[in-house]
C-alpha positions as CSV (number, residue, x, y, z in Angstrom):
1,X,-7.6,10.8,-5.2
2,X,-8.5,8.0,-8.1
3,X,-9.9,4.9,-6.7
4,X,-7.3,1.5,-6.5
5,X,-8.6,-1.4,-6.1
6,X,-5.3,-3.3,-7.8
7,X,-1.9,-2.6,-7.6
8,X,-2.0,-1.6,-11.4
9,X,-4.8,1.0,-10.4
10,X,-1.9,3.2,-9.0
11,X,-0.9,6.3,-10.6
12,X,0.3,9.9,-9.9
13,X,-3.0,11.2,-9.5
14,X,-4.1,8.3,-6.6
15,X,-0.8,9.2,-4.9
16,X,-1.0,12.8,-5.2
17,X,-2.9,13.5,-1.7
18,X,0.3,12.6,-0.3
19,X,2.3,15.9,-1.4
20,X,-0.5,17.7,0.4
21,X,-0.2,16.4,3.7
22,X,1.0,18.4,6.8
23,X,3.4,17.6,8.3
24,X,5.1,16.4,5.2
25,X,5.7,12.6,5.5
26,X,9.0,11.1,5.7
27,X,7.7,6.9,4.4
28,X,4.9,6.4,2.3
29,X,4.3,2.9,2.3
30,X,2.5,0.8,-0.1
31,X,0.5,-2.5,0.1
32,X,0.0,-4.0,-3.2
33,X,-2.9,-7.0,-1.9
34,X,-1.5,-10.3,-1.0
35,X,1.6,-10.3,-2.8
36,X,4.3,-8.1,-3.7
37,X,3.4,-6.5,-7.1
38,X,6.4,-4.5,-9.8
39,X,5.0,-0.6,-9.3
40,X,5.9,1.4,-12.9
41,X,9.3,2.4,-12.6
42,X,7.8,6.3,-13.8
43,X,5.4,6.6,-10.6
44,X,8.1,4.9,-8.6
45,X,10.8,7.7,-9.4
46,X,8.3,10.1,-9.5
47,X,7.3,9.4,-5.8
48,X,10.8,9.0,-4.2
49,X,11.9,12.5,-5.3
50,X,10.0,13.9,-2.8
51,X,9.0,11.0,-0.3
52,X,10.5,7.5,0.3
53,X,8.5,4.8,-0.7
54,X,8.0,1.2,0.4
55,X,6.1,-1.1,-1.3
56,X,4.8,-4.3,0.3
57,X,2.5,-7.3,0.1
58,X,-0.3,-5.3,2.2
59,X,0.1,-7.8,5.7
60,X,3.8,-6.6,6.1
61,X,2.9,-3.0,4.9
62,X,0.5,-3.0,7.8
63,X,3.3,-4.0,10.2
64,X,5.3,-1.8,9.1
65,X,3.4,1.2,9.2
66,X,2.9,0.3,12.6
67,X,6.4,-0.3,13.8
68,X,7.3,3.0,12.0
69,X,4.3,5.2,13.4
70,X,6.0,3.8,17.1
71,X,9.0,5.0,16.1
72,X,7.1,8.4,15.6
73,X,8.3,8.3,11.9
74,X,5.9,10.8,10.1
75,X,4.4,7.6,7.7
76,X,1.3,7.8,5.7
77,X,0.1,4.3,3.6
78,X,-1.8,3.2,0.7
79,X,-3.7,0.0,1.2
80,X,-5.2,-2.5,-1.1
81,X,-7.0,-5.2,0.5
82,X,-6.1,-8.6,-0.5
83,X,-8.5,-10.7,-2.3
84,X,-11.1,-12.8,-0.1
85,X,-10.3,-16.2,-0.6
86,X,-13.2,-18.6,-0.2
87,X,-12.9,-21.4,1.9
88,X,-15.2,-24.8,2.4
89,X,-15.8,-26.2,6.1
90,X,-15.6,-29.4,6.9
91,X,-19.3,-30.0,6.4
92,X,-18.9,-29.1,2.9
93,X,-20.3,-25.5,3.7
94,X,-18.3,-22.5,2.3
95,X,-17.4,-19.6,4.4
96,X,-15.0,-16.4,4.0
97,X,-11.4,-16.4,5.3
């Protein structure tokens, strides 16, 4: 499975793990970092022939995975961590979000 480390890193081959899985998944769900990023329409229709897909800005991807993994929906996900964002304290000292 290719490395992704941006949305725009995704591809057939760094999705392709997912047509190996047992049980077969019903939802793979996609976070594409802190926003909501335009997948290729190819890898998109590629994907949902065999599994749905649902791609999110990676916080509500998270949630969902979640709520559907409750609901005991066979779900497998594809993560991509948003950006740190840099922050300065009040003492003028910076620190990670």
């Amino acid at each position: 499975m290719g490395g992704v480390g941006h949305y725009k890193d995704i591809s057939e081959d760094s999705l392709s793990l997912f047509y190996l899985l047992e049980p077969k998944i019903e939802i793979l769900v996609l976070g594409t970092g802190d926003r909501v990023e335009r997948l290729d329409p190819r890898i998109l229709g590629f994907m949902k022939k065999r599994i749905a897909v649902e791609v999110q800005d990676t916080a509500n991807a998270c949630a969902t995975f979640n709520f559907l993994t409750s609901e005991r929906r066979i779900t497998a996900a594809r993560l991509i961590p948003p950006p740190q964002r840099r922050t300065v304290s009040r003492a003028g000292l910076p620190h990670r979000k």
